[in-house]
């Protein structure tokens, strides 16, 4: 069993062994934040899917209305006019073979990579390096595209990627402890509603099995999965 410090144990006492509505859970997560820095508020969702089957994998991206509180450094693989377009849109790094060689040399000082479709033959050589880090451009999440301006704008505005792990869980940030609760609630509902929208047709039984909200260093707060959607019937 992991040993938790006194601050964590005191914070955990404020949380009852029950499921909360999203609004209450977010308030509790903020209240039980124990670090001196501005912690990230994170959501863990257990989905009723079996990721071993390709038709039950859940992966995509969503733009959170209030962002994550983190500024992402964007790298774009592009040439010619598309490279100029990426620079104008605010990408931190833009290039082609030169960036591929730099990354092969061990450099990885960026958070998201975008590529135009014509560059993927070259970028493919980085699969073993970028793949395990979750940095490989992918059309499923909108990072392989000709519309580099839109891709960069969405990333800068608070676009996050989500994907199921081997156990069918999704982990995603929804903001910082310093955010107003209303903004965190809005980001939470946007994420959950998106996951519901992309539910695989092959998934059987209850889809949203369990949801937990926590801060980087704080204890988890269980959310009622049956009331997690922001959409009203």
PDB file of C-alpha atoms in Angstrom:
ATOM      1  CA  UNK A   1       0.000   0.000   0.000  1.00  0.00           C
ATOM      2  CA  UNK A   2       1.357   3.445  -0.884  1.00  0.00           C
ATOM      3  CA  UNK A   3       2.039   5.769   2.025  1.00  0.00           C
ATOM      4  CA  UNK A   4       0.404   9.180   1.824  1.00  0.00           C
ATOM      5  CA  UNK A   5       1.509  12.286   3.717  1.00  0.00           C
ATOM      6  CA  UNK A   6      -0.502  14.023   6.434  1.00  0.00           C
ATOM      7  CA  UNK A   7      -1.822  16.703   4.070  1.00  0.00           C
ATOM      8  CA  UNK A   8      -3.152  14.064   1.683  1.00  0.00           C
ATOM      9  CA  UNK A   9      -4.746  12.070   4.496  1.00  0.00           C
ATOM     10  CA  UNK A  10      -6.436  15.171   5.916  1.00  0.00           C
ATOM     11  CA  UNK A  11      -7.722  16.119   2.460  1.00  0.00           C
ATOM     12  CA  UNK A  12      -9.011  12.585   1.837  1.00  0.00           C
ATOM     13  CA  UNK A  13     -11.123  12.782   5.027  1.00  0.00           C
ATOM     14  CA  UNK A  14     -13.251  15.480   3.345  1.00  0.00           C
ATOM     15  CA  UNK A  15     -14.342  13.015   0.669  1.00  0.00           C
ATOM     16  CA  UNK A  16     -17.127  10.569   1.479  1.00  0.00           C
ATOM     17  CA  UNK A  17     -17.256   7.056   0.034  1.00  0.00           C
ATOM     18  CA  UNK A  18     -20.005   7.835  -2.454  1.00  0.00           C
ATOM     19  CA  UNK A  19     -20.530   9.200  -5.961  1.00  0.00           C
ATOM     20  CA  UNK A  20     -21.001  12.939  -6.390  1.00  0.00           C
ATOM     21  CA  UNK A  21     -22.521  15.132  -9.069  1.00  0.00           C
ATOM     22  CA  UNK A  22     -19.842  16.711 -11.289  1.00  0.00           C
ATOM     23  CA  UNK A  23     -20.265  20.170  -9.723  1.00  0.00           C
ATOM     24  CA  UNK A  24     -19.778  18.837  -6.185  1.00  0.00           C
ATOM     25  CA  UNK A  25     -16.854  16.642  -7.240  1.00  0.00           C
ATOM     26  CA  UNK A  26     -15.023  19.565  -8.842  1.00  0.00           C
ATOM     27  CA  UNK A  27     -15.543  21.746  -5.763  1.00  0.00           C
ATOM     28  CA  UNK A  28     -14.164  18.935  -3.586  1.00  0.00           C
ATOM     29  CA  UNK A  29     -11.193  18.361  -5.895  1.00  0.00           C
ATOM     30  CA  UNK A  30     -10.325  22.066  -5.691  1.00  0.00           C
ATOM     31  CA  UNK A  31     -10.778  22.045  -1.913  1.00  0.00           C
ATOM     32  CA  UNK A  32      -8.531  19.002  -1.454  1.00  0.00           C
ATOM     33  CA  UNK A  33      -5.722  20.300  -3.658  1.00  0.00           C
ATOM     34  CA  UNK A  34      -2.648  20.051  -1.430  1.00  0.00           C
ATOM     35  CA  UNK A  35       0.289  21.207  -3.571  1.00  0.00           C
ATOM     36  CA  UNK A  36       1.840  24.665  -3.522  1.00  0.00           C
ATOM     37  CA  UNK A  37       1.714  24.882  -7.335  1.00  0.00           C
ATOM     38  CA  UNK A  38      -1.367  25.286  -9.540  1.00  0.00           C
ATOM     39  CA  UNK A  39      -2.326  21.640  -9.933  1.00  0.00           C
ATOM     40  CA  UNK A  40      -3.951  20.187 -13.028  1.00  0.00           C
ATOM     41  CA  UNK A  41      -7.500  18.900 -12.602  1.00  0.00           C
ATOM     42  CA  UNK A  42      -7.714  15.481 -14.223  1.00  0.00           C
ATOM     43  CA  UNK A  43     -10.532  13.130 -15.172  1.00  0.00           C
ATOM     44  CA  UNK A  44     -10.273   9.341 -15.328  1.00  0.00           C
ATOM     45  CA  UNK A  45     -13.094   7.511 -17.103  1.00  0.00           C
ATOM     46  CA  UNK A  46     -13.594   3.741 -17.094  1.00  0.00           C
ATOM     47  CA  UNK A  47     -15.427   2.827 -20.292  1.00  0.00           C
ATOM     48  CA  UNK A  48     -17.395  -0.337 -20.966  1.00  0.00           C
ATOM     49  CA  UNK A  49     -15.239  -1.305 -23.947  1.00  0.00           C
ATOM     50  CA  UNK A  50     -12.667  -3.972 -24.738  1.00  0.00           C
ATOM     51  CA  UNK A  51      -9.739  -2.140 -26.392  1.00  0.00           C
ATOM     52  CA  UNK A  52      -8.302  -5.469 -27.584  1.00  0.00           C
ATOM     53  CA  UNK A  53     -10.882  -5.226 -30.357  1.00  0.00           C
ATOM     54  CA  UNK A  54     -10.203  -2.533 -32.955  1.00  0.00           C
ATOM     55  CA  UNK A  55     -13.911  -1.677 -33.204  1.00  0.00           C
ATOM     56  CA  UNK A  56     -14.047  -0.871 -29.470  1.00  0.00           C
ATOM     57  CA  UNK A  57     -11.054   1.454 -29.240  1.00  0.00           C
ATOM     58  CA  UNK A  58     -11.963   5.032 -28.382  1.00  0.00           C
ATOM     59  CA  UNK A  59      -9.630   7.709 -29.674  1.00  0.00           C
ATOM     60  CA  UNK A  60      -9.999  11.292 -30.787  1.00  0.00           C
ATOM     61  CA  UNK A  61      -9.612  14.918 -29.812  1.00  0.00           C
ATOM     62  CA  UNK A  62     -11.814  17.643 -28.394  1.00  0.00           C
ATOM     63  CA  UNK A  63     -11.415  21.384 -27.929  1.00  0.00           C
ATOM     64  CA  UNK A  64     -12.239  22.291 -24.327  1.00  0.00           C
ATOM     65  CA  UNK A  65     -14.175  25.591 -24.183  1.00  0.00           C
ATOM     66  CA  UNK A  66     -11.871  27.043 -21.529  1.00  0.00           C
ATOM     67  CA  UNK A  67      -8.647  25.274 -22.449  1.00  0.00           C
ATOM     68  CA  UNK A  68      -6.344  23.400 -20.077  1.00  0.00           C
ATOM     69  CA  UNK A  69      -4.356  26.283 -18.645  1.00  0.00           C
ATOM     70  CA  UNK A  70      -1.235  25.017 -20.384  1.00  0.00           C
ATOM     71  CA  UNK A  71       0.305  26.623 -23.463  1.00  0.00           C
ATOM     72  CA  UNK A  72       1.341  23.905 -25.893  1.00  0.00           C
ATOM     73  CA  UNK A  73       4.407  24.121 -28.109  1.00  0.00           C
ATOM     74  CA  UNK A  74       3.428  23.068 -31.623  1.00  0.00           C
ATOM     75  CA  UNK A  75       5.767  21.537 -34.197  1.00  0.00           C
ATOM     76  CA  UNK A  76       4.638  21.363 -37.832  1.00  0.00           C
ATOM     77  CA  UNK A  77       6.118  19.198 -40.559  1.00  0.00           C
ATOM     78  CA  UNK A  78       5.425  21.105 -43.772  1.00  0.00           C
ATOM     79  CA  UNK A  79       7.035  22.616 -46.863  1.00  0.00           C
ATOM     80  CA  UNK A  80       6.515  25.657 -49.076  1.00  0.00           C
ATOM     81  CA  UNK A  81       3.297  27.628 -48.629  1.00  0.00           C
ATOM     82  CA  UNK A  82       2.050  25.301 -45.877  1.00  0.00           C
ATOM     83  CA  UNK A  83       5.237  25.969 -43.898  1.00  0.00           C
ATOM     84  CA  UNK A  84       4.667  29.721 -44.209  1.00  0.00           C
ATOM     85  CA  UNK A  85       1.041  29.218 -43.178  1.00  0.00           C
ATOM     86  CA  UNK A  86       2.138  27.291 -40.076  1.00  0.00           C
ATOM     87  CA  UNK A  87       4.606  30.013 -39.086  1.00  0.00           C
ATOM     88  CA  UNK A  88       1.936  32.692 -39.530  1.00  0.00           C
ATOM     89  CA  UNK A  89      -0.474  30.678 -37.343  1.00  0.00           C
ATOM     90  CA  UNK A  90       2.005  30.649 -34.470  1.00  0.00           C
ATOM     91  CA  UNK A  91       3.684  27.247 -34.621  1.00  0.00           C
ATOM     92  CA  UNK A  92       6.857  27.228 -32.516  1.00  0.00           C
ATOM     93  CA  UNK A  93       8.761  24.929 -34.888  1.00  0.00           C
ATOM     94  CA  UNK A  94       8.255  24.439 -38.633  1.00  0.00           C
ATOM     95  CA  UNK A  95      10.346  22.309 -40.946  1.00  0.00           C
ATOM     96  CA  UNK A  96      10.702  19.076 -42.899  1.00  0.00           C
ATOM     97  CA  UNK A  97      13.693  16.727 -43.191  1.00  0.00           C
ATOM     98  CA  UNK A  98      15.707  19.050 -40.932  1.00  0.00           C
ATOM     99  CA  UNK A  99      13.247  18.513 -38.051  1.00  0.00           C
ATOM    100  CA  UNK A 100      13.147  14.766 -38.687  1.00  0.00           C
ATOM    101  CA  UNK A 101      16.952  14.617 -38.356  1.00  0.00           C
ATOM    102  CA  UNK A 102      16.859  16.778 -35.210  1.00  0.00           C
ATOM    103  CA  UNK A 103      14.306  14.467 -33.558  1.00  0.00           C
ATOM    104  CA  UNK A 104      16.289  11.382 -34.615  1.00  0.00           C
ATOM    105  CA  UNK A 105      19.198  13.003 -32.778  1.00  0.00           C
ATOM    106  CA  UNK A 106      17.236  13.017 -29.522  1.00  0.00           C
ATOM    107  CA  UNK A 107      15.536  16.432 -29.534  1.00  0.00           C
ATOM    108  CA  UNK A 108      11.861  16.509 -28.467  1.00  0.00           C
ATOM    109  CA  UNK A 109      11.191  19.993 -27.076  1.00  0.00           C
ATOM    110  CA  UNK A 110       7.539  20.224 -28.204  1.00  0.00           C
ATOM    111  CA  UNK A 111       4.086  19.105 -27.022  1.00  0.00           C
ATOM    112  CA  UNK A 112       2.120  18.410 -30.226  1.00  0.00           C
ATOM    113  CA  UNK A 113       3.215  17.522 -33.764  1.00  0.00           C
ATOM    114  CA  UNK A 114       1.179  18.370 -36.863  1.00  0.00           C
ATOM    115  CA  UNK A 115       1.990  17.256 -40.408  1.00  0.00           C
ATOM    116  CA  UNK A 116       0.637  17.844 -43.885  1.00  0.00           C
ATOM    117  CA  UNK A 117      -0.323  14.565 -45.648  1.00  0.00           C
ATOM    118  CA  UNK A 118       2.556  14.823 -48.157  1.00  0.00           C
ATOM    119  CA  UNK A 119       5.063  14.819 -45.269  1.00  0.00           C
ATOM    120  CA  UNK A 120       3.882  11.565 -43.675  1.00  0.00           C
ATOM    121  CA  UNK A 121       6.195   9.405 -45.796  1.00  0.00           C
ATOM    122  CA  UNK A 122       9.132  11.251 -44.252  1.00  0.00           C
ATOM    123  CA  UNK A 123       7.615  11.613 -40.771  1.00  0.00           C
ATOM    124  CA  UNK A 124       6.867   7.874 -40.745  1.00  0.00           C
ATOM    125  CA  UNK A 125      10.563   7.273 -40.052  1.00  0.00           C
ATOM    126  CA  UNK A 126       9.962   8.745 -36.582  1.00  0.00           C
ATOM    127  CA  UNK A 127       7.260   6.225 -35.668  1.00  0.00           C
ATOM    128  CA  UNK A 128       9.367   4.347 -33.107  1.00  0.00           C
ATOM    129  CA  UNK A 129      10.442   7.610 -31.471  1.00  0.00           C
ATOM    130  CA  UNK A 130       7.214   9.643 -31.493  1.00  0.00           C
ATOM    131  CA  UNK A 131       4.733   6.756 -31.239  1.00  0.00           C
ATOM    132  CA  UNK A 132       5.524   5.679 -27.649  1.00  0.00           C
ATOM    133  CA  UNK A 133       5.461   9.342 -26.552  1.00  0.00           C
ATOM    134  CA  UNK A 134       2.025   9.920 -28.098  1.00  0.00           C
ATOM    135  CA  UNK A 135       3.485  12.590 -30.377  1.00  0.00           C
ATOM    136  CA  UNK A 136       3.007  10.945 -33.787  1.00  0.00           C
ATOM    137  CA  UNK A 137       0.732  12.999 -36.103  1.00  0.00           C
ATOM    138  CA  UNK A 138      -2.521  11.129 -36.692  1.00  0.00           C
ATOM    139  CA  UNK A 139      -5.500  11.934 -38.948  1.00  0.00           C
ATOM    140  CA  UNK A 140      -7.908  10.546 -36.295  1.00  0.00           C
ATOM    141  CA  UNK A 141      -7.091  13.441 -33.981  1.00  0.00           C
ATOM    142  CA  UNK A 142      -6.732  16.077 -36.693  1.00  0.00           C
ATOM    143  CA  UNK A 143      -2.946  16.383 -36.626  1.00  0.00           C
ATOM    144  CA  UNK A 144      -2.455  15.149 -40.190  1.00  0.00           C
ATOM    145  CA  UNK A 145      -4.148  17.837 -42.241  1.00  0.00           C
ATOM    146  CA  UNK A 146      -3.792  20.399 -45.018  1.00  0.00           C
ATOM    147  CA  UNK A 147      -5.566  22.976 -42.845  1.00  0.00           C
ATOM    148  CA  UNK A 148      -2.557  23.635 -40.612  1.00  0.00           C
ATOM    149  CA  UNK A 149      -3.896  27.019 -39.484  1.00  0.00           C
ATOM    150  CA  UNK A 150      -7.040  25.467 -38.042  1.00  0.00           C
ATOM    151  CA  UNK A 151      -5.074  22.632 -36.411  1.00  0.00           C
ATOM    152  CA  UNK A 152      -2.676  25.068 -34.721  1.00  0.00           C
ATOM    153  CA  UNK A 153      -5.497  27.384 -33.597  1.00  0.00           C
ATOM    154  CA  UNK A 154      -7.422  24.489 -32.043  1.00  0.00           C
ATOM    155  CA  UNK A 155      -4.360  23.178 -30.206  1.00  0.00           C
ATOM    156  CA  UNK A 156      -3.575  26.646 -28.861  1.00  0.00           C
ATOM    157  CA  UNK A 157      -7.233  27.094 -27.846  1.00  0.00           C
ATOM    158  CA  UNK A 158      -7.203  23.993 -25.634  1.00  0.00           C
ATOM    159  CA  UNK A 159      -7.539  20.924 -27.817  1.00  0.00           C
ATOM    160  CA  UNK A 160      -6.756  17.684 -25.988  1.00  0.00           C
ATOM    161  CA  UNK A 161      -6.395  14.140 -27.266  1.00  0.00           C
ATOM    162  CA  UNK A 162      -7.978  11.136 -25.594  1.00  0.00           C
ATOM    163  CA  UNK A 163      -7.543   7.405 -26.099  1.00  0.00           C
ATOM    164  CA  UNK A 164      -8.341   4.239 -24.172  1.00  0.00           C
ATOM    165  CA  UNK A 165      -5.488   2.449 -22.466  1.00  0.00           C
ATOM    166  CA  UNK A 166      -5.238  -1.360 -22.328  1.00  0.00           C
ATOM    167  CA  UNK A 167      -7.793  -1.490 -19.509  1.00  0.00           C
ATOM    168  CA  UNK A 168     -10.364   0.698 -21.265  1.00  0.00           C
ATOM    169  CA  UNK A 169      -9.612   3.831 -19.231  1.00  0.00           C
ATOM    170  CA  UNK A 170      -9.262   7.378 -20.503  1.00  0.00           C
ATOM    171  CA  UNK A 171      -7.246  10.012 -18.645  1.00  0.00           C
ATOM    172  CA  UNK A 172      -7.558  13.674 -19.608  1.00  0.00           C
ATOM    173  CA  UNK A 173      -6.854  17.130 -18.138  1.00  0.00           C
ATOM    174  CA  UNK A 174      -9.763  19.595 -17.855  1.00  0.00           C
ATOM    175  CA  UNK A 175      -7.959  22.647 -16.485  1.00  0.00           C
ATOM    176  CA  UNK A 176      -6.195  23.986 -13.423  1.00  0.00           C
ATOM    177  CA  UNK A 177      -7.213  24.335  -9.761  1.00  0.00           C
ATOM    178  CA  UNK A 178      -7.096  28.119 -10.255  1.00  0.00           C
ATOM    179  CA  UNK A 179      -9.923  27.927 -12.834  1.00  0.00           C
ATOM    180  CA  UNK A 180     -13.414  29.018 -11.768  1.00  0.00           C
ATOM    181  CA  UNK A 181     -15.504  25.941 -10.941  1.00  0.00           C
ATOM    182  CA  UNK A 182     -17.986  26.837 -13.708  1.00  0.00           C
ATOM    183  CA  UNK A 183     -15.207  26.625 -16.318  1.00  0.00           C
ATOM    184  CA  UNK A 184     -14.030  23.261 -15.028  1.00  0.00           C
ATOM    185  CA  UNK A 185     -17.613  21.955 -15.051  1.00  0.00           C
ATOM    186  CA  UNK A 186     -18.063  23.146 -18.644  1.00  0.00           C
ATOM    187  CA  UNK A 187     -14.806  21.490 -19.730  1.00  0.00           C
ATOM    188  CA  UNK A 188     -15.795  18.289 -17.893  1.00  0.00           C
ATOM    189  CA  UNK A 189     -19.194  18.085 -19.607  1.00  0.00           C
ATOM    190  CA  UNK A 190     -17.611  18.803 -23.006  1.00  0.00           C
ATOM    191  CA  UNK A 191     -15.219  15.869 -22.538  1.00  0.00           C
ATOM    192  CA  UNK A 192     -17.894  13.447 -21.264  1.00  0.00           C
ATOM    193  CA  UNK A 193     -20.429  14.422 -23.949  1.00  0.00           C
ATOM    194  CA  UNK A 194     -17.748  13.860 -26.598  1.00  0.00           C
ATOM    195  CA  UNK A 195     -16.945  10.400 -25.234  1.00  0.00           C
ATOM    196  CA  UNK A 196     -20.647   9.523 -25.267  1.00  0.00           C
ATOM    197  CA  UNK A 197     -20.944  10.764 -28.852  1.00  0.00           C
ATOM    198  CA  UNK A 198     -18.091   8.511 -30.033  1.00  0.00           C
ATOM    199  CA  UNK A 199     -19.331   5.387 -28.216  1.00  0.00           C
ATOM    200  CA  UNK A 200     -18.421   2.361 -30.388  1.00  0.00           C
ATOM    201  CA  UNK A 201     -21.480   0.512 -31.695  1.00  0.00           C
ATOM    202  CA  UNK A 202     -19.808  -2.743 -30.603  1.00  0.00           C
ATOM    203  CA  UNK A 203     -19.714  -1.633 -26.944  1.00  0.00           C
ATOM    204  CA  UNK A 204     -22.297  -3.510 -24.867  1.00  0.00           C
ATOM    205  CA  UNK A 205     -23.824  -2.796 -21.457  1.00  0.00           C
ATOM    206  CA  UNK A 206     -23.171   0.344 -19.425  1.00  0.00           C
ATOM    207  CA  UNK A 207     -20.736   2.563 -21.335  1.00  0.00           C
ATOM    208  CA  UNK A 208     -19.673   5.071 -18.664  1.00  0.00           C
ATOM    209  CA  UNK A 209     -18.680   2.634 -15.898  1.00  0.00           C
ATOM    210  CA  UNK A 210     -16.817   4.893 -13.473  1.00  0.00           C
ATOM    211  CA  UNK A 211     -15.532   8.478 -13.392  1.00  0.00           C
ATOM    212  CA  UNK A 212     -13.048  10.047 -10.999  1.00  0.00           C
ATOM    213  CA  UNK A 213     -11.911  13.664 -10.739  1.00  0.00           C
ATOM    214  CA  UNK A 214      -8.628  14.489  -9.012  1.00  0.00           C
ATOM    215  CA  UNK A 215      -5.846  17.034  -8.925  1.00  0.00           C
ATOM    216  CA  UNK A 216      -2.199  16.234  -9.667  1.00  0.00           C
ATOM    217  CA  UNK A 217      -1.338  15.480  -6.031  1.00  0.00           C
ATOM    218  CA  UNK A 218      -4.789  15.236  -4.452  1.00  0.00           C
ATOM    219  CA  UNK A 219      -7.184  12.359  -3.709  1.00  0.00           C
ATOM    220  CA  UNK A 220      -9.773  11.161  -6.213  1.00  0.00           C
ATOM    221  CA  UNK A 221     -13.460  12.103  -6.064  1.00  0.00           C
ATOM    222  CA  UNK A 222     -15.959   9.681  -7.611  1.00  0.00           C
ATOM    223  CA  UNK A 223     -18.543  11.130 -10.016  1.00  0.00           C
ATOM    224  CA  UNK A 224     -21.934   9.565 -10.687  1.00  0.00           C
ATOM    225  CA  UNK A 225     -21.518   8.210 -14.249  1.00  0.00           C
ATOM    226  CA  UNK A 226     -25.290   8.145 -14.780  1.00  0.00           C
ATOM    227  CA  UNK A 227     -25.484  11.921 -14.283  1.00  0.00           C
ATOM    228  CA  UNK A 228     -22.166  12.911 -15.856  1.00  0.00           C
ATOM    229  CA  UNK A 229     -23.442  14.141 -19.205  1.00  0.00           C
ATOM    230  CA  UNK A 230     -24.050  17.868 -19.537  1.00  0.00           C
ATOM    231  CA  UNK A 231     -26.871  17.269 -21.997  1.00  0.00           C
ATOM    232  CA  UNK A 232     -30.356  17.473 -20.582  1.00  0.00           C
ATOM    233  CA  UNK A 233     -33.012  15.053 -21.789  1.00  0.00           C
TER     234      UNK A 233
END
